[in-house]
Tab-separated table of C-alpha atoms (C1' of nucleotides) in Angstrom:
chain	number	residue	atom	x	y	z
A	153	MET	CA	104.832	92.888	92.290
A	154	ASP	CA	100.966	92.666	92.850
A	155	SER	CA	100.653	94.714	95.771
A	156	ALA	CA	97.185	93.666	96.356
A	157	ARG	CA	98.010	89.671	96.693
A	158	LEU	CA	100.654	90.378	98.830
A	159	ASP	CA	98.446	92.430	100.966
A	160	ALA	CA	96.535	89.600	101.271
A	161	THR	CA	99.163	87.071	102.291
A	162	PHE	CA	100.351	88.752	104.746
A	163	ALA	CA	97.469	89.708	106.402
A	164	ALA	CA	96.275	86.365	106.418
A	165	LEU	CA	100.014	85.462	108.105
A	166	ALA	CA	99.579	87.818	110.447
A	167	ASP	CA	97.424	85.488	112.716
A	168	PRO	CA	98.603	83.004	115.083
A	169	THR	CA	95.553	80.528	114.556
A	170	ARG	CA	95.766	81.140	110.507
A	171	ARG	CA	99.328	80.046	111.051
A	172	ALA	CA	98.324	77.255	112.778
A	173	ILE	CA	96.058	76.177	110.196
A	174	LEU	CA	98.423	76.159	107.437
A	175	ALA	CA	100.815	74.008	109.976
A	176	ARG	CA	97.933	71.618	109.928
A	177	LEU	CA	97.476	71.308	106.141
A	178	ALA	CA	101.351	70.856	105.630
A	179	LEU	CA	100.789	67.705	107.112
A	180	GLY	CA	97.708	67.100	104.600
A	181	GLU	CA	94.312	68.176	103.896
A	182	ALA	CA	91.647	68.292	106.793
A	183	SER	CA	88.406	69.138	107.563
A	184	VAL	CA	86.917	72.270	109.099
A	185	ASN	CA	86.266	70.197	112.147
A	186	GLU	CA	89.597	68.826	112.235
A	187	LEU	CA	91.473	71.956	111.640
A	188	ALA	CA	89.272	73.593	114.457
A	189	GLU	CA	89.397	70.641	117.108
A	190	PRO	CA	92.363	71.781	118.347
A	191	PHE	CA	91.105	75.654	119.518
A	192	ARG	CA	89.230	76.928	121.890
A	193	MET	CA	87.001	78.520	118.954
A	194	ARG	CA	83.528	77.788	117.657
A	195	GLN	CA	83.266	76.685	114.163
A	196	PRO	CA	81.749	79.776	112.473
A	197	ALA	CA	85.546	81.516	113.795
A	198	ILE	CA	87.357	79.115	112.061
A	199	SER	CA	85.408	79.243	108.643
A	200	LYS	CA	85.733	82.925	108.694
A	201	HIS	CA	89.790	81.928	108.961
A	202	LEU	CA	89.681	79.961	106.366
A	203	LYS	CA	87.892	82.312	104.117
A	204	VAL	CA	90.505	84.738	104.893
A	205	LEU	CA	93.578	81.946	104.086
A	206	GLU	CA	91.087	81.259	100.768
A	207	ARG	CA	91.100	84.766	99.704
A	208	ALA	CA	94.631	85.257	99.608
A	209	GLY	CA	95.113	81.864	97.793
A	210	LEU	CA	96.645	80.052	100.690
A	211	ILE	CA	94.105	77.388	100.676
A	212	THR	CA	91.738	75.387	98.166
A	213	GLN	CA	88.693	73.433	99.098
A	214	GLY	CA	87.486	70.192	97.458
A	215	HIS	CA	84.381	68.891	97.711
A	216	ALA	CA	83.836	65.067	98.729
A	217	GLY	CA	80.228	64.970	100.156
A	218	GLN	CA	79.450	66.922	102.983
A	219	ARG	CA	83.128	67.689	103.719
A	220	ARG	CA	85.290	70.439	101.982
A	221	PRO	CA	88.691	69.318	102.770
A	222	ARG	CA	91.368	71.806	102.681
A	223	ARG	CA	94.670	71.962	101.116
A	224	LEU	CA	97.667	74.271	101.463
A	225	ALA	CA	98.212	75.791	98.468
A	226	PRO	CA	101.759	76.915	97.280
A	227	GLU	CA	101.960	79.993	95.051
A	228	PRO	CA	101.308	82.727	97.621
A	229	LEU	CA	104.110	81.851	100.249
A	230	VAL	CA	106.661	81.680	97.451
A	231	HIS	CA	105.459	85.237	96.313
A	232	ALA	CA	105.801	86.164	100.058
A	233	SER	CA	109.379	84.774	100.474
A	234	GLN	CA	110.365	86.316	97.117
A	235	TYR	CA	109.680	89.318	98.615
A	236	LEU	CA	111.454	88.573	101.807
A	237	GLU	CA	114.158	87.581	99.898
A	238	GLY	CA	114.689	91.424	97.935
A	239	TYR	CA	115.725	92.357	101.431
A	240	ARG	CA	118.533	89.686	101.587
A	241	GLN	CA	121.260	91.914	100.192
A	242	PHE	CA	120.087	94.495	102.667
A	243	TRP	CA	120.285	92.027	106.230
A	244	GLU	CA	123.201	90.598	104.945
A	245	ALA	CA	125.186	93.767	104.525
A	246	SER	CA	123.566	94.767	107.658
A	247	PHE	CA	125.247	91.594	109.773
A	248	ALA	CA	128.238	91.946	107.956
A	249	ASN	CA	128.805	96.140	109.253
A	250	LEU	CA	127.577	94.363	112.731
A	251	ASP	CA	130.575	92.151	112.093
A	252	ALA	CA	133.265	94.578	111.186
A	253	LEU	CA	132.207	96.671	113.752
A	254	LEU	CA	132.627	94.069	116.479
A	255	GLN	CA	136.153	93.425	115.062
A	256	THR	CA	137.514	96.784	115.454
A	257	LEU	CA	136.073	96.983	119.039
A	258	LYS	CA	138.232	93.912	119.538
B	757	MET	CA	108.550	81.052	116.879
B	758	ASP	CA	107.791	83.468	118.749
B	759	SER	CA	104.186	84.241	117.500
B	760	ALA	CA	103.341	87.629	118.601
B	761	ARG	CA	106.609	88.861	116.937
B	762	LEU	CA	105.487	86.944	113.434
B	763	ASP	CA	101.917	88.775	113.924
B	764	ALA	CA	103.580	91.847	114.514
B	765	THR	CA	105.517	91.507	111.623
B	766	PHE	CA	103.091	90.148	108.645
B	767	ALA	CA	100.824	92.490	109.890
B	768	ALA	CA	103.511	95.492	109.302
B	769	LEU	CA	104.198	93.708	106.243
B	770	ALA	CA	99.832	93.762	104.774
B	771	ASP	CA	100.173	97.293	103.885
B	772	PRO	CA	101.359	98.853	100.547
B	773	THR	CA	102.156	102.065	102.358
B	774	ARG	CA	104.575	100.346	104.638
B	775	ARG	CA	105.741	98.266	102.014
B	776	ALA	CA	106.970	101.495	100.222
B	777	ILE	CA	108.445	103.116	103.548
B	778	LEU	CA	110.827	99.705	103.504
B	779	ALA	CA	111.665	100.034	100.142
B	780	ARG	CA	112.402	103.463	100.773
B	781	LEU	CA	114.528	102.354	103.886
B	782	ALA	CA	116.305	99.792	102.053
B	783	LEU	CA	118.426	102.654	100.035
B	784	GLY	CA	118.995	104.573	103.238
B	785	GLU	CA	117.610	106.332	106.400
B	786	ALA	CA	115.089	109.004	105.808
B	787	SER	CA	112.939	111.770	107.745
B	788	VAL	CA	109.257	111.276	108.330
B	789	ASN	CA	108.584	114.100	106.113
B	790	GLU	CA	110.877	112.415	103.238
B	791	LEU	CA	109.133	109.234	103.971
B	792	ALA	CA	105.361	111.044	103.632
B	793	GLU	CA	106.241	113.187	100.475
B	794	PRO	CA	105.437	110.483	97.809
B	795	PHE	CA	101.799	109.324	99.678
B	796	ARG	CA	98.648	111.468	99.171
B	797	MET	CA	98.598	111.187	103.013
B	798	ARG	CA	99.081	113.534	105.828
B	799	GLN	CA	102.225	113.495	107.988
B	800	PRO	CA	100.114	112.325	111.215
B	801	ALA	CA	99.076	109.015	109.054
B	802	ILE	CA	102.286	108.323	108.046
B	803	SER	CA	103.617	108.656	111.672
B	804	LYS	CA	100.916	105.670	112.714
B	805	HIS	CA	102.633	103.424	110.115
B	806	LEU	CA	105.685	104.470	110.931
B	807	LYS	CA	104.620	103.413	114.648
B	808	VAL	CA	103.260	100.033	113.234
B	809	LEU	CA	106.658	99.435	111.647
B	810	GLU	CA	108.448	100.555	115.026
B	811	ARG	CA	106.653	98.034	116.927
B	812	ALA	CA	107.204	95.328	114.606
B	813	GLY	CA	110.742	96.166	115.545
B	814	LEU	CA	111.281	96.808	111.174
B	815	ILE	CA	112.721	100.288	111.930
B	816	THR	CA	114.464	102.210	114.435
B	817	GLN	CA	114.589	105.773	114.852
B	818	GLY	CA	117.483	107.991	115.169
B	819	HIS	CA	117.657	111.543	116.767
B	820	ALA	CA	119.266	114.245	115.312
B	821	GLY	CA	118.071	117.652	115.937
B	822	GLN	CA	114.256	118.097	115.462
B	823	ARG	CA	114.820	115.239	113.046
B	824	ARG	CA	113.909	111.268	113.910
B	825	PRO	CA	115.601	109.464	110.625
B	826	ARG	CA	114.019	105.977	110.593
B	827	ARG	CA	116.628	103.349	109.494
B	828	LEU	CA	115.758	99.603	108.571
B	829	ALA	CA	116.094	96.923	110.823
B	830	PRO	CA	116.924	93.694	109.669
B	831	GLU	CA	115.789	90.903	112.599
B	832	PRO	CA	112.122	90.643	111.672
B	833	LEU	CA	112.613	90.168	107.999
B	834	VAL	CA	114.894	87.675	109.153
B	835	HIS	CA	112.520	85.850	110.585
B	836	ALA	CA	109.782	85.883	108.425
B	837	SER	CA	111.888	85.055	105.774
B	838	GLN	CA	112.710	81.963	107.707
B	839	TYR	CA	109.163	81.276	108.723
B	840	LEU	CA	108.531	81.140	105.036
B	841	GLU	CA	111.210	78.801	104.561
B	842	GLY	CA	109.984	76.447	106.608
B	843	TYR	CA	107.366	75.598	103.933
B	844	ARG	CA	110.057	75.334	101.713
B	845	GLN	CA	109.918	71.476	101.646
B	846	PHE	CA	106.226	71.475	101.034
B	847	TRP	CA	106.139	74.133	98.245
B	848	GLU	CA	108.999	72.265	96.219
B	849	ALA	CA	107.219	69.152	96.710
B	850	SER	CA	104.031	70.442	95.605
B	851	PHE	CA	105.413	71.734	92.147
B	852	ALA	CA	107.431	68.530	91.501
B	853	ASN	CA	104.388	66.581	91.522
B	854	LEU	CA	102.944	69.081	89.219
B	855	ASP	CA	105.573	68.560	86.999
B	856	ALA	CA	104.857	64.851	87.498
B	857	LEU	CA	101.842	65.208	86.400
B	858	LEU	CA	102.532	67.214	83.187
B	859	GLN	CA	105.026	64.637	82.140
B	860	THR	CA	102.558	62.067	82.243
B	861	LEU	CA	99.899	63.670	80.686
B	862	LYS	CA	102.489	64.122	77.653
C	1279	DC	C1'	113.352	135.176	123.350
C	1280	DT	C1'	110.264	134.385	119.245
C	1281	DC	C1'	109.213	132.415	115.136
C	1282	DG	C1'	109.495	128.715	111.474
C	1283	DT	C1'	109.201	123.983	110.881
C	1284	DG	C1'	109.838	118.638	111.818
C	1285	DA	C1'	107.440	115.583	113.891
C	1286	DA	C1'	104.090	113.572	117.755
C	1287	DT	C1'	99.905	113.540	120.009
C	1288	DA	C1'	94.875	113.888	121.032
C	1289	DG	C1'	90.339	113.495	118.844
C	1290	DT	C1'	86.693	111.815	115.557
C	1291	DC	C1'	85.160	108.714	112.592
C	1292	DA	C1'	84.286	105.140	109.128
C	1293	DA	C1'	85.123	100.741	107.790
C	1294	DA	C1'	87.106	95.959	108.769
C	1295	DT	C1'	88.405	92.660	112.046
C	1296	DG	C1'	87.445	88.992	115.036
C	1297	DG	C1'	84.845	86.827	117.942
C	1298	DT	C1'	79.529	85.532	119.505
C	1299	DT	C1'	74.657	82.454	118.820
C	1300	DA	C1'	71.312	81.404	116.008
C	1301	DT	C1'	69.798	79.024	111.823
C	1302	DC	C1'	70.226	77.424	107.282
C	1303	DT	C1'	71.920	74.421	103.427
C	1304	DA	C1'	73.014	69.922	101.998
C	1305	DT	C1'	74.585	65.340	102.637
C	1306	DC	C1'	74.587	60.744	104.998
C	1307	DT	C1'	72.157	57.066	107.245
C	1308	DG	C1'	68.296	54.264	109.718
D	209	DC	C1'	61.380	59.895	104.718
D	210	DA	C1'	63.511	61.493	109.391
D	211	DG	C1'	67.450	62.750	112.090
D	212	DA	C1'	71.941	63.850	112.670
D	213	DT	C1'	76.042	65.648	111.179
D	214	DA	C1'	79.393	68.976	108.365
D	215	DG	C1'	80.098	73.232	107.245
D	216	DA	C1'	78.049	78.060	105.568
D	217	DT	C1'	75.748	81.797	106.287
D	218	DA	C1'	73.360	85.886	108.953
D	219	DA	C1'	73.575	88.952	112.671
D	220	DC	C1'	75.355	91.082	116.203
D	221	DC	C1'	79.072	93.471	119.340
D	222	DA	C1'	83.322	94.760	120.807
D	223	DT	C1'	87.683	96.222	119.262
D	224	DT	C1'	91.243	97.708	115.650
D	225	DT	C1'	92.697	99.911	112.053
D	226	DG	C1'	93.312	103.958	108.938
D	227	DA	C1'	92.583	107.803	107.803
D	228	DC	C1'	91.349	113.116	108.862
D	229	DT	C1'	92.030	118.311	111.751
D	230	DA	C1'	93.495	120.472	114.892
D	231	DT	C1'	96.953	121.533	118.320
D	232	DT	C1'	101.094	120.583	121.185
D	233	DC	C1'	105.943	119.518	121.645
D	234	DA	C1'	110.730	120.283	120.405
D	235	DC	C1'	114.472	121.985	118.473
D	236	DG	C1'	117.462	125.522	115.314
D	237	DA	C1'	117.688	130.062	113.482
D	238	DG	C1'	117.176	134.588	113.323
DNA sequence: CTCGTGAATAGTCAAATGGTTATCTATCTG
DNA sequence: CAGATAGATAACCATTTGACTATTCACGAG
């Protein structure tokens, strides 16, 4: 529905670093340094990725002392999933046609 | 699984023009000019978008005379959908928690 | 063969991305 | 108060993106 929202969500998902961050956050909230640790990348680069994720609404940030732990937010994932579900009819039909074709060739 | 594949798929989906093209192609194959018609945009711009979609494997091109009709390809949509499904557990738990919270507040 | 049309390609350009280093801000701790 | 540490922000740079115009390529029709 809201096109700009989907733009931001899919753009955020189109990067392996950011997907890895989301995967990590699915296990529970984490600080910036914890999120940065697996990557050969400086902290400001991670902060930039986090800003992209935040602008897409995929994460929210808390504020506990000098830490700002991030946590995963579900809504954009749901919207993106629903968008793709709109094509389910299409791809099931495609595979059904392929099946039919293979049957006739047999 | 294949990260570069998901990169290309999500990047391709992160643009409203390209999503509109996919929506059009879900109704059946179409030529470049037919795809370009709804947009205030020149034909080469559309060709570039089509190249992005093709690199992502979201469309294939036929070759009928001087037309190269595009058609929608299902696989990347399936993969993207499966990727998001991996978070379903997470978001259902999130919403369940929210429900529970609302219950206790009531 | 020549012309018209569908589409691709080349070249240009401005803006956005994704990284860097250096610095600043805020909080915890001795 | 004086560090040390978590993280943000600024400034910079190279690459990519998304549009444009102009041109070229490929095919079909007269």
